[in-house]
mmCIF file of C-alpha atoms in Angstrom:
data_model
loop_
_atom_site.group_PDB
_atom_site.id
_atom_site.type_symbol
_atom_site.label_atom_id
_atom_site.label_comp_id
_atom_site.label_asym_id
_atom_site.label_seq_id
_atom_site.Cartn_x
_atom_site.Cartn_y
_atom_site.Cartn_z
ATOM 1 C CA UNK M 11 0.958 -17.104 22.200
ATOM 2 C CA UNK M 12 2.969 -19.080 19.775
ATOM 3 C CA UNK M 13 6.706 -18.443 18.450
ATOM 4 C CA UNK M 14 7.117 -14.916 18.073
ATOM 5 C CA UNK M 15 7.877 -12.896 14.914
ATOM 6 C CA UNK M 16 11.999 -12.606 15.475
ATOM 7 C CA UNK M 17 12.064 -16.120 16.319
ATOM 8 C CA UNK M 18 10.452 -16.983 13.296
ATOM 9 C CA UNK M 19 13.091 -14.466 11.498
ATOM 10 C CA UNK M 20 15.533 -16.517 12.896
ATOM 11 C CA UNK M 21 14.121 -20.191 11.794
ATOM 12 C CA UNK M 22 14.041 -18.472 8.482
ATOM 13 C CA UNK M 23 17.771 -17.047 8.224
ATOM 14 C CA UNK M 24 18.670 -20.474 9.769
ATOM 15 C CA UNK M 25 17.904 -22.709 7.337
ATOM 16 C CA UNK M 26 19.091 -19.518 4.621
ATOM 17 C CA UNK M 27 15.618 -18.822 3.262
ATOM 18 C CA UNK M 28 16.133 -15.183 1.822
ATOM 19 C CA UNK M 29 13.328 -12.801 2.328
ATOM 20 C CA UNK M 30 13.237 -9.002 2.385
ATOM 21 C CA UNK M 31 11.608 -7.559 5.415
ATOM 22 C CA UNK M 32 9.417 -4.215 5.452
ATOM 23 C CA UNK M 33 8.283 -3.254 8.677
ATOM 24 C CA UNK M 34 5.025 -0.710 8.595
ATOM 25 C CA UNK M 35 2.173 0.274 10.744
ATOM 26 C CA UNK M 36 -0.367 -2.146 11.877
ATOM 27 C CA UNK M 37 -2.567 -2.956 8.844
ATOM 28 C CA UNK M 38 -6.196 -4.687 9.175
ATOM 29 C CA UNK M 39 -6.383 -4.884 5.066
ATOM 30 C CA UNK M 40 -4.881 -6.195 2.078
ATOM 31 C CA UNK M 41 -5.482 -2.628 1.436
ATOM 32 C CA UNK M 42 -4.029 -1.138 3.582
ATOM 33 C CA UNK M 43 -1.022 -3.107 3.410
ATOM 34 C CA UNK M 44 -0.669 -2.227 -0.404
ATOM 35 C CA UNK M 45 -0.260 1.251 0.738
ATOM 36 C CA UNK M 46 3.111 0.312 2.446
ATOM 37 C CA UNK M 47 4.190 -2.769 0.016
ATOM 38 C CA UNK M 48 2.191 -1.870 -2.619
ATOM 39 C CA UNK M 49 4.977 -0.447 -4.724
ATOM 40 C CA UNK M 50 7.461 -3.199 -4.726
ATOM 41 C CA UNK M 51 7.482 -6.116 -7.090
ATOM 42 C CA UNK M 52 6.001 -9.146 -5.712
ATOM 43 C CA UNK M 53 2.154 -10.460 -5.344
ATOM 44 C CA UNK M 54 0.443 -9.571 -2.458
ATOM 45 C CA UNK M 55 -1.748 -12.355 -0.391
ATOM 46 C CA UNK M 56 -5.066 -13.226 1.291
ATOM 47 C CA UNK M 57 -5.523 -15.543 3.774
ATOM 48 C CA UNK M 58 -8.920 -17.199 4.672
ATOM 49 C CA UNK M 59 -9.117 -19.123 8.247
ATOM 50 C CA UNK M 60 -11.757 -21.491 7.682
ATOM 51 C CA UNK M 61 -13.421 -24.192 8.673
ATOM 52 C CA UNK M 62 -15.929 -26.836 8.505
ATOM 53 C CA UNK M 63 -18.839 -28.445 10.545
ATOM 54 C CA UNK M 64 -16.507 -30.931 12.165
ATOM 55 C CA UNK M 65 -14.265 -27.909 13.692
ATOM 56 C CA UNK M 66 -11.655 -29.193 11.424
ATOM 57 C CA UNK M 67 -9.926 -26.226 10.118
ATOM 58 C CA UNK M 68 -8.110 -24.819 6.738
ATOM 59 C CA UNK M 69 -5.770 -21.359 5.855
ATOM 60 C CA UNK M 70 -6.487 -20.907 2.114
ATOM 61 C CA UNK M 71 -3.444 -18.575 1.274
ATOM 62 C CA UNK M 72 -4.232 -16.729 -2.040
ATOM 63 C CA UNK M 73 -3.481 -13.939 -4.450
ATOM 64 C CA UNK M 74 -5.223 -10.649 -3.847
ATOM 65 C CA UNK M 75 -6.853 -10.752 -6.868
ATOM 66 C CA UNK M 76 -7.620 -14.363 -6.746
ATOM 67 C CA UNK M 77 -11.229 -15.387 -6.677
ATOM 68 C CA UNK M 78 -12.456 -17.894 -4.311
ATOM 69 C CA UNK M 79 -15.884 -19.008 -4.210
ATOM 70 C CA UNK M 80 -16.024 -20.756 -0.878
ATOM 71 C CA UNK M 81 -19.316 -22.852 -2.056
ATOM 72 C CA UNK M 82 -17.392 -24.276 -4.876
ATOM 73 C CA UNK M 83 -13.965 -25.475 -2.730
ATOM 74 C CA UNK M 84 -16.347 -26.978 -0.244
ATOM 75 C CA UNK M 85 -17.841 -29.096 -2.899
ATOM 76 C CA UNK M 86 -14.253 -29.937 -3.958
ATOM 77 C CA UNK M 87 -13.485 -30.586 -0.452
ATOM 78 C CA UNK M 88 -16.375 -33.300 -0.482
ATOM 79 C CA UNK M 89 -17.990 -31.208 2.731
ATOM 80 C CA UNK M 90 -21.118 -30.267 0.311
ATOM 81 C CA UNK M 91 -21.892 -26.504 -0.887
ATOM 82 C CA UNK M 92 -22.217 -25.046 2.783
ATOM 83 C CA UNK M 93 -19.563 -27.259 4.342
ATOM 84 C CA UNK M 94 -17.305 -24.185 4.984
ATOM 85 C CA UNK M 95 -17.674 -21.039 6.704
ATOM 86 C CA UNK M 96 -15.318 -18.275 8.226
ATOM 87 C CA UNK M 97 -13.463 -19.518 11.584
ATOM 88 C CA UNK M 98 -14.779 -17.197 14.502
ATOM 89 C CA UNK M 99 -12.110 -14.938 16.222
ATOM 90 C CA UNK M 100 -11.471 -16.977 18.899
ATOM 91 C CA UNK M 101 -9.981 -20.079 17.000
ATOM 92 C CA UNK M 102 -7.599 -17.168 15.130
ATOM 93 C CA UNK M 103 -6.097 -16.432 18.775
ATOM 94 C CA UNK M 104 -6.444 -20.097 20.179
ATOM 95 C CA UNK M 105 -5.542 -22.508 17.220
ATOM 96 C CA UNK M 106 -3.118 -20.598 15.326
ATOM 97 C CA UNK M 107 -1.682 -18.542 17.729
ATOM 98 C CA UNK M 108 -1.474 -15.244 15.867
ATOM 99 C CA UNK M 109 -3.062 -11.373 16.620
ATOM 100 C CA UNK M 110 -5.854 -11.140 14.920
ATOM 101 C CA UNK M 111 -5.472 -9.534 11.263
ATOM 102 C CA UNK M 112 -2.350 -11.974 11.133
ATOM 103 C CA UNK M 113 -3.642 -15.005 9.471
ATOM 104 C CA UNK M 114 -0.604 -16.602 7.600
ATOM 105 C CA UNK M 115 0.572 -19.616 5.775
ATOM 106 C CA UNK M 116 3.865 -19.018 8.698
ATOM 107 C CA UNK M 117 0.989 -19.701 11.420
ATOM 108 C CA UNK M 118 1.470 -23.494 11.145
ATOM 109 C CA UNK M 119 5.130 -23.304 12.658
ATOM 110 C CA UNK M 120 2.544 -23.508 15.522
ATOM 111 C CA UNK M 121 2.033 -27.034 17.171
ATOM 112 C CA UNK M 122 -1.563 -25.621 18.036
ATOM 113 C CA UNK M 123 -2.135 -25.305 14.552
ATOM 114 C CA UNK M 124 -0.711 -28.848 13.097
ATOM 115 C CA UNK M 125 -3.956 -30.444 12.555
ATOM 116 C CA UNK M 126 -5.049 -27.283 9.889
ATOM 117 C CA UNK M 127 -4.492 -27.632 6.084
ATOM 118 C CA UNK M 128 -2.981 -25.334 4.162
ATOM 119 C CA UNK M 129 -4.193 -24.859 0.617
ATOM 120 C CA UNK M 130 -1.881 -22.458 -1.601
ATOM 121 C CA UNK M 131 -2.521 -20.278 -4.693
ATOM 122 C CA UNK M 132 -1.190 -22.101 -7.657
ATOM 123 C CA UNK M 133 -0.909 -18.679 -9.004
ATOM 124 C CA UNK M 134 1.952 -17.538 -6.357
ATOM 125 C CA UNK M 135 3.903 -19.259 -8.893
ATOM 126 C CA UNK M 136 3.574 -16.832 -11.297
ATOM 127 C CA UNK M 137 5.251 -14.179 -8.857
ATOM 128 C CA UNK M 138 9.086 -13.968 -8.723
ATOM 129 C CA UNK M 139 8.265 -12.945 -4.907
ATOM 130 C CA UNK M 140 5.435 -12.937 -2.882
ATOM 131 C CA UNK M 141 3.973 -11.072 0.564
ATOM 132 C CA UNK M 142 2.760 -12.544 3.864
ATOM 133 C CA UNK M 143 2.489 -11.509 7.208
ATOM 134 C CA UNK M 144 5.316 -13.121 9.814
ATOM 135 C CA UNK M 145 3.093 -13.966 12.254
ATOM 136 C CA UNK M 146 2.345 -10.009 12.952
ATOM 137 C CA UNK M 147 0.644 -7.926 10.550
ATOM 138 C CA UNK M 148 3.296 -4.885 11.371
ATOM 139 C CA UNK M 149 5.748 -6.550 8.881
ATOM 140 C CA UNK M 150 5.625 -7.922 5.717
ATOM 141 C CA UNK M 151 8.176 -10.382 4.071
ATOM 142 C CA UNK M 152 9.046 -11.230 0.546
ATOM 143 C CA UNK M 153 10.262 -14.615 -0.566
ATOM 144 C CA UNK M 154 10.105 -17.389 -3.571
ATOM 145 C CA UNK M 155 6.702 -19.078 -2.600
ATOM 146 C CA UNK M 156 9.059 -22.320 -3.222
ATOM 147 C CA UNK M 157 11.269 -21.154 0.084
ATOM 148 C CA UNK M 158 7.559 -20.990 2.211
ATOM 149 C CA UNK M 159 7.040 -24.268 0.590
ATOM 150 C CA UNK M 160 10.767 -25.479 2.181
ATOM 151 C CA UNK M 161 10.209 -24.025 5.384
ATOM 152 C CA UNK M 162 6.425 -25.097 5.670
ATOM 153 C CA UNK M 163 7.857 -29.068 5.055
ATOM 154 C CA UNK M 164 10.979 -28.622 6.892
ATOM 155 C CA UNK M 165 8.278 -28.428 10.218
ATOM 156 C CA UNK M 166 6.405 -31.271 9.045
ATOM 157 C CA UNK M 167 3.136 -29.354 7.176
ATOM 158 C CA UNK M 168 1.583 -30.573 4.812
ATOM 159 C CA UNK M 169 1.504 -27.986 1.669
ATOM 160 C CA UNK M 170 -0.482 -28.291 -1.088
ATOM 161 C CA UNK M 171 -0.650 -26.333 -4.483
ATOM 162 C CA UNK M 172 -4.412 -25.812 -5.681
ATOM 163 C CA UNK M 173 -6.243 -23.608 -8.558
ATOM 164 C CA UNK M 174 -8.449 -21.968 -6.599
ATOM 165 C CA UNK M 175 -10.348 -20.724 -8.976
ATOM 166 C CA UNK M 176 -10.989 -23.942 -11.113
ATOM 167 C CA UNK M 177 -14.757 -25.197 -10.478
ATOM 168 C CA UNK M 178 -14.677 -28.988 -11.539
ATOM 169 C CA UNK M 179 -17.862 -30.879 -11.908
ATOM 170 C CA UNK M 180 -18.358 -33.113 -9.197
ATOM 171 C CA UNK M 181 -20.900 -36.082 -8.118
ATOM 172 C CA UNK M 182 -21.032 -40.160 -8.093
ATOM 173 C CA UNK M 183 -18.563 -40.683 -10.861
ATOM 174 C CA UNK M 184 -16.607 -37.743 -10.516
ATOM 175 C CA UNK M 185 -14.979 -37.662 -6.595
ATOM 176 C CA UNK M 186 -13.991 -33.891 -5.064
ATOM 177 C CA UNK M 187 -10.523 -33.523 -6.665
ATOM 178 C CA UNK M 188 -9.303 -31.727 -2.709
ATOM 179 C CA UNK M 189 -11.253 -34.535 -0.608
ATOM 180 C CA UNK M 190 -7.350 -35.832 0.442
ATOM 181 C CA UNK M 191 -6.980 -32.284 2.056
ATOM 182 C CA UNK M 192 -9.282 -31.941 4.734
ATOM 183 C CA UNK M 193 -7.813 -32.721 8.001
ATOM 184 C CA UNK M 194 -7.853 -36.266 9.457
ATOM 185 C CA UNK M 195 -8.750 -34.697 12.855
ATOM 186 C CA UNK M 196 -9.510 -31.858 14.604
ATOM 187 C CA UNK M 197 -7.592 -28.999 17.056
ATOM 188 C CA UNK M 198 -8.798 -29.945 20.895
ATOM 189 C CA UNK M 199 -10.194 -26.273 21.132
ATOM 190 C CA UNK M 200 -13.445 -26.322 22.947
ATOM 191 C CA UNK M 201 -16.049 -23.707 23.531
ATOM 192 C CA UNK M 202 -15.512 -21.249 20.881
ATOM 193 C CA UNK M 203 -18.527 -19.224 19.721
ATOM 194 C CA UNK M 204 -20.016 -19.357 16.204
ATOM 195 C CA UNK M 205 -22.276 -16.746 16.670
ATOM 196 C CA UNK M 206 -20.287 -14.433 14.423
ATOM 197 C CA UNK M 207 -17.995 -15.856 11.805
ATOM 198 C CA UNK M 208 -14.646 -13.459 10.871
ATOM 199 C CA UNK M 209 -13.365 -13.337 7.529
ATOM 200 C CA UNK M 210 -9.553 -13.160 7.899
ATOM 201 C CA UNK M 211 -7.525 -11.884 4.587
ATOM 202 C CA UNK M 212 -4.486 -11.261 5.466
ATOM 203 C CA UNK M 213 -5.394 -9.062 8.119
ATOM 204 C CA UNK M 214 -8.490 -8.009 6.570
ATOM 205 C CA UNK M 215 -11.299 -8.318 9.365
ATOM 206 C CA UNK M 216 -15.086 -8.305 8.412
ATOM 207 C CA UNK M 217 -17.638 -9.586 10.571
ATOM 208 C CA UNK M 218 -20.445 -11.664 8.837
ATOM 209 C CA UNK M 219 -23.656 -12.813 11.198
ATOM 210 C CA UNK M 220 -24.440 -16.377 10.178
ATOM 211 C CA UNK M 221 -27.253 -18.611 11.626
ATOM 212 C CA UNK M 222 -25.258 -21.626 12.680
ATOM 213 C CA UNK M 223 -25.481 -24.062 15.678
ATOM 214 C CA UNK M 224 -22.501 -25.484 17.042
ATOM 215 C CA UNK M 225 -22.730 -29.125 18.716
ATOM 216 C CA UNK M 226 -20.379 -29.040 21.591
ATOM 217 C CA UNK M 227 -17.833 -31.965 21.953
ATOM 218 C CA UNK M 228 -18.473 -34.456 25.137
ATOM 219 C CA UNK M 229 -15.535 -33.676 27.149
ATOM 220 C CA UNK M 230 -15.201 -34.456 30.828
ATOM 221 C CA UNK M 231 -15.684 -31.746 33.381
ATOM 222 C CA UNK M 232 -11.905 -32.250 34.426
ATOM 223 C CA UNK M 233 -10.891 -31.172 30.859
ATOM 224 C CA UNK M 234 -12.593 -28.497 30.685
ATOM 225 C CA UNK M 235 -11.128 -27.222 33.997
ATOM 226 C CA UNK M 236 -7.763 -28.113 32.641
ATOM 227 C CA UNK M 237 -8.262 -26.187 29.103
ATOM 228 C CA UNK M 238 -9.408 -22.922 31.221
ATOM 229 C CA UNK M 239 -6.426 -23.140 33.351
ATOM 230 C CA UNK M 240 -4.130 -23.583 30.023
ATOM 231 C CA UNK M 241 -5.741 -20.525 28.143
ATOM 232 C CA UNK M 242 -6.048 -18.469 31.196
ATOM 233 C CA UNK M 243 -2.015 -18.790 31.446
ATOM 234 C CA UNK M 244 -1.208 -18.857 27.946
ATOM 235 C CA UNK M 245 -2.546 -15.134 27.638
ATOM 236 C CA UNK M 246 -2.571 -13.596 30.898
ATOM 237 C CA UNK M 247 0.574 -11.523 30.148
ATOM 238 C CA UNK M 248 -1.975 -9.808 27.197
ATOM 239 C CA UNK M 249 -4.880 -9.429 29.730
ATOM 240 C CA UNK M 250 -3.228 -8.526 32.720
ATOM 241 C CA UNK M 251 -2.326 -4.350 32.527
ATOM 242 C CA UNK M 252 0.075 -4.965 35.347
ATOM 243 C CA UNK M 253 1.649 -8.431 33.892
ATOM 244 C CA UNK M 254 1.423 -6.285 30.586
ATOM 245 C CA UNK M 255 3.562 -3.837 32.370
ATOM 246 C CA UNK M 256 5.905 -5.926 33.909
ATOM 247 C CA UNK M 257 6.598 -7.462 30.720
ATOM 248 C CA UNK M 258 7.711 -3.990 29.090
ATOM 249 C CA UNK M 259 10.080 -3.558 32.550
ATOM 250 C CA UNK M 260 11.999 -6.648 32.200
ATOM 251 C CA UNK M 261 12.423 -5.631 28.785
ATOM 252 C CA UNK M 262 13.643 -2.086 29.248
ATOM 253 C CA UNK M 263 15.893 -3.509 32.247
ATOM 254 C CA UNK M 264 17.580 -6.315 30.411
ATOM 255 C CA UNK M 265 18.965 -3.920 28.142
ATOM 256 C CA UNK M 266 20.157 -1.159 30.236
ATOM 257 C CA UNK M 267 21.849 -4.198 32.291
ATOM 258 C CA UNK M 268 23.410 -5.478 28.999
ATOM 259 C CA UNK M 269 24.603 -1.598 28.132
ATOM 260 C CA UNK M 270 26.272 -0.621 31.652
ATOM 261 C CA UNK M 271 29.430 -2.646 31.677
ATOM 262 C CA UNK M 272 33.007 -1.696 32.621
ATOM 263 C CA UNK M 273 34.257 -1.363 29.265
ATOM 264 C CA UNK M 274 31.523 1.028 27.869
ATOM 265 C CA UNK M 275 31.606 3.241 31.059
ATOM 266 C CA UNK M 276 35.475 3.777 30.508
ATOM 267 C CA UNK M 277 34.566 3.753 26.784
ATOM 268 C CA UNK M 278 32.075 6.103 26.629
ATOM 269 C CA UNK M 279 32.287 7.943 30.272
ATOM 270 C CA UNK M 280 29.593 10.629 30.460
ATOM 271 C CA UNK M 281 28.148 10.262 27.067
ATOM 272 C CA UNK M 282 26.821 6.454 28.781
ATOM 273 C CA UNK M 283 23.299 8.068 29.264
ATOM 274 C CA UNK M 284 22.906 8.368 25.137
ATOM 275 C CA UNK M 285 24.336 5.327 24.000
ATOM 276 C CA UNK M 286 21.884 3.735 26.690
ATOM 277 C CA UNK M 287 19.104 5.856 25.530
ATOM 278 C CA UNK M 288 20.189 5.023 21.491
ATOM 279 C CA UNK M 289 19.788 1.444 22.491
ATOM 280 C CA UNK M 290 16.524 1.234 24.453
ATOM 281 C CA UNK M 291 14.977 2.958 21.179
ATOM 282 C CA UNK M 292 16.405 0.535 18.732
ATOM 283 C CA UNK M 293 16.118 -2.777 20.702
ATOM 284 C CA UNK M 294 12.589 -1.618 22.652
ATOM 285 C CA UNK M 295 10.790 0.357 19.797
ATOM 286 C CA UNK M 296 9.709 -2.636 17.459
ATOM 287 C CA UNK M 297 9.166 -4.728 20.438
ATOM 288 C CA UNK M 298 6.704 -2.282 22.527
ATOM 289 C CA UNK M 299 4.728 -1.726 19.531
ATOM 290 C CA UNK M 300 4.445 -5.918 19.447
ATOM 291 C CA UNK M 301 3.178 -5.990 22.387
ATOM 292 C CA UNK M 302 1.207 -3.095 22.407
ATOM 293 C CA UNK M 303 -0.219 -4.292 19.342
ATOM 294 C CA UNK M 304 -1.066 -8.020 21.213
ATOM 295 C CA UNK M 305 -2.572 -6.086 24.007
ATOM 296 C CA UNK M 306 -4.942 -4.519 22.254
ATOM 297 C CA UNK M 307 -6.058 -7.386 19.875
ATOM 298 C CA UNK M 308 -6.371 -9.471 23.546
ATOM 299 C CA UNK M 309 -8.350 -6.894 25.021
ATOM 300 C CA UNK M 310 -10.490 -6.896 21.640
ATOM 301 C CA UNK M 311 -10.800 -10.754 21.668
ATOM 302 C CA UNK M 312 -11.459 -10.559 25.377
ATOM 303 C CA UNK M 313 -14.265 -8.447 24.795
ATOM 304 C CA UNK M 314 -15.754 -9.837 22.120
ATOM 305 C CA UNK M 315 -15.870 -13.158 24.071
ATOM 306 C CA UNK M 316 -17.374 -11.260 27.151
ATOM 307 C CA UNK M 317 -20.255 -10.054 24.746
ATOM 308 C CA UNK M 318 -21.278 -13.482 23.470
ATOM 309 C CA UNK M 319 -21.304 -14.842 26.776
ATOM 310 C CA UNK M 320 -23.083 -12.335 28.285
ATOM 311 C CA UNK M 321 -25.478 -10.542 25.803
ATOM 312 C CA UNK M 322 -27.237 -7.645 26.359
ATOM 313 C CA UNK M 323 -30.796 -7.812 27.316
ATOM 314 C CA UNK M 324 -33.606 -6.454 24.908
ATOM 315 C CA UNK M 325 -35.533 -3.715 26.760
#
């Protein structure tokens, strides 16, 4: 996986980008979210992972209430009135690094994900505040869509401020008004399945069958190998119960080591047990229901891989 959610925290409070943090349970829906955020004053976001028939892919990061018609922003892309579709599941694990349900503007910190474009909401500047996922859709975070805009350039994205909802006339003497937007390349992710696209919003999952045909890109058989090895090791810890499990130990153990020293044994003599105890819930809580939460949407993607490659045969 990529940078994790406290070390994006950190980037953040480095470079003193204020945010407000709200940490709630899992949430799949912009929905669902609202039921946690819902209250507090600031706009709440969407986030479409598409992409086109090149594999060349785009996060449009909107409102909630925004409406996006994705025929008319491919036409404005120049990529023609089907040129975009919903990235498949895989690419949401591979390309931007993120649990799926965690699609976020934050997801191009990512040097897997350097090659997608970002198109923001001109509307988020409207909004005192706004919400997005940090990397993890068990948190939310507030800040001045200006500050994501700092951050987002301070990492070298490009950012990009668009009315979504605008539908400008376009042919031969009027030119798509995003055509500078779409990526000059493509993420070297092979082999992922278009058999069913996903519509990511913010964590919002629906699966959509769509008749497409994806052309494979000619790469050598040594490549290949090479990519397999790379993804194989990249989420083995997620796959693996007993890696999985191991992971959670040297956890646990790092910070009962960091608890039993000299001075807090004479400090706190019998009572040791709790204040080790008090810490292991504080410190391990958040972080076991991270992983747990990155083992399950592994095991999911895992799955749903293992069903597209091997389909079940019609009696």
């Amino acid at each position: 996986m990529g940078i994790s959610k406290a070390q994006l925290l950190e980037r953040l409070q480095a470079q003193q980008i204020h945010f407000s943090q709200y940490d709630h349970p899992v949430v799949m829906t912009v929905e669902a979210q609202a039921k946690h955020v819902g209250h507090i004053k600031a706009g709440l976001s969407k986030n479409l992972f598409l992409k086109d028939k090149k594999h060349r892919f785009y996060i449009v990061s909107a409102l909630a209430d925004t409406k996006v018609d994705l025929k008319v922003l491919s036409q404005r892309l120049g990529l023609g009135k089907g040129g975009l579709r919903m990235a498949p599941e895989e690419a949401v694990v591979e390309v931007l690094e993120v649990p799926l349900g965690s699609v976020t503007p934050f997801a191009l910190v990512n040097e897997s994900a350097r090659s997608v474009s970002l198109l923001l909401d001109q509307g988020f500047k409207t909004h005192e505040c706004c919400f997005f996922h940090p990397l993890s859709n068990d948190t939310s975070i507030s800040l001045h869509i200006e500050d994501l805009y700092k951050f987002l350039k301070s990492v070298g994205r490009m950012v990009a401020y668009v009315d979504l909802e605008a539908n400008p006339t376009v042919g031969k003497d009027q030119p798509p008004d995003l055509a500078a937007l779409v990526p000059s390349d493509a993420p070297s992710i092979q082999n992922i399945s278009e058999k069913t696209a996903t519509l990511q919003i913010d964590g919002d999952v629906k699966s959509k069958p769509v008749a497409v045909t994806a052309k494979a890109s000619k790469v050598s058989s040594g490549q290949q190998k090479e990519k397999s090895v790379n993804n194989a090791n990249s989420s083995s810890s997620f796959a693996d119960p007993e890696q999985f499990i191991e992971e959670i130990l040297k956890k646990a153990s790092a910070i009962v080591v960091a608890e039993i020293k000299e001075e807090n044994i004479k400090q706190h003599g019998g009572q040791l047990g709790a204040v080790v105890s008090n810490s292991l819930r504080k410190n391990l809580s958040l972080e076991l229901k991270n992983l747990a939460t990155m083992f399950k949407n592994t095991a999911y993607t895992e799955g749903f891989g293992a069903g597209i490659r091997c389909p079940a045969k019609r009696l």
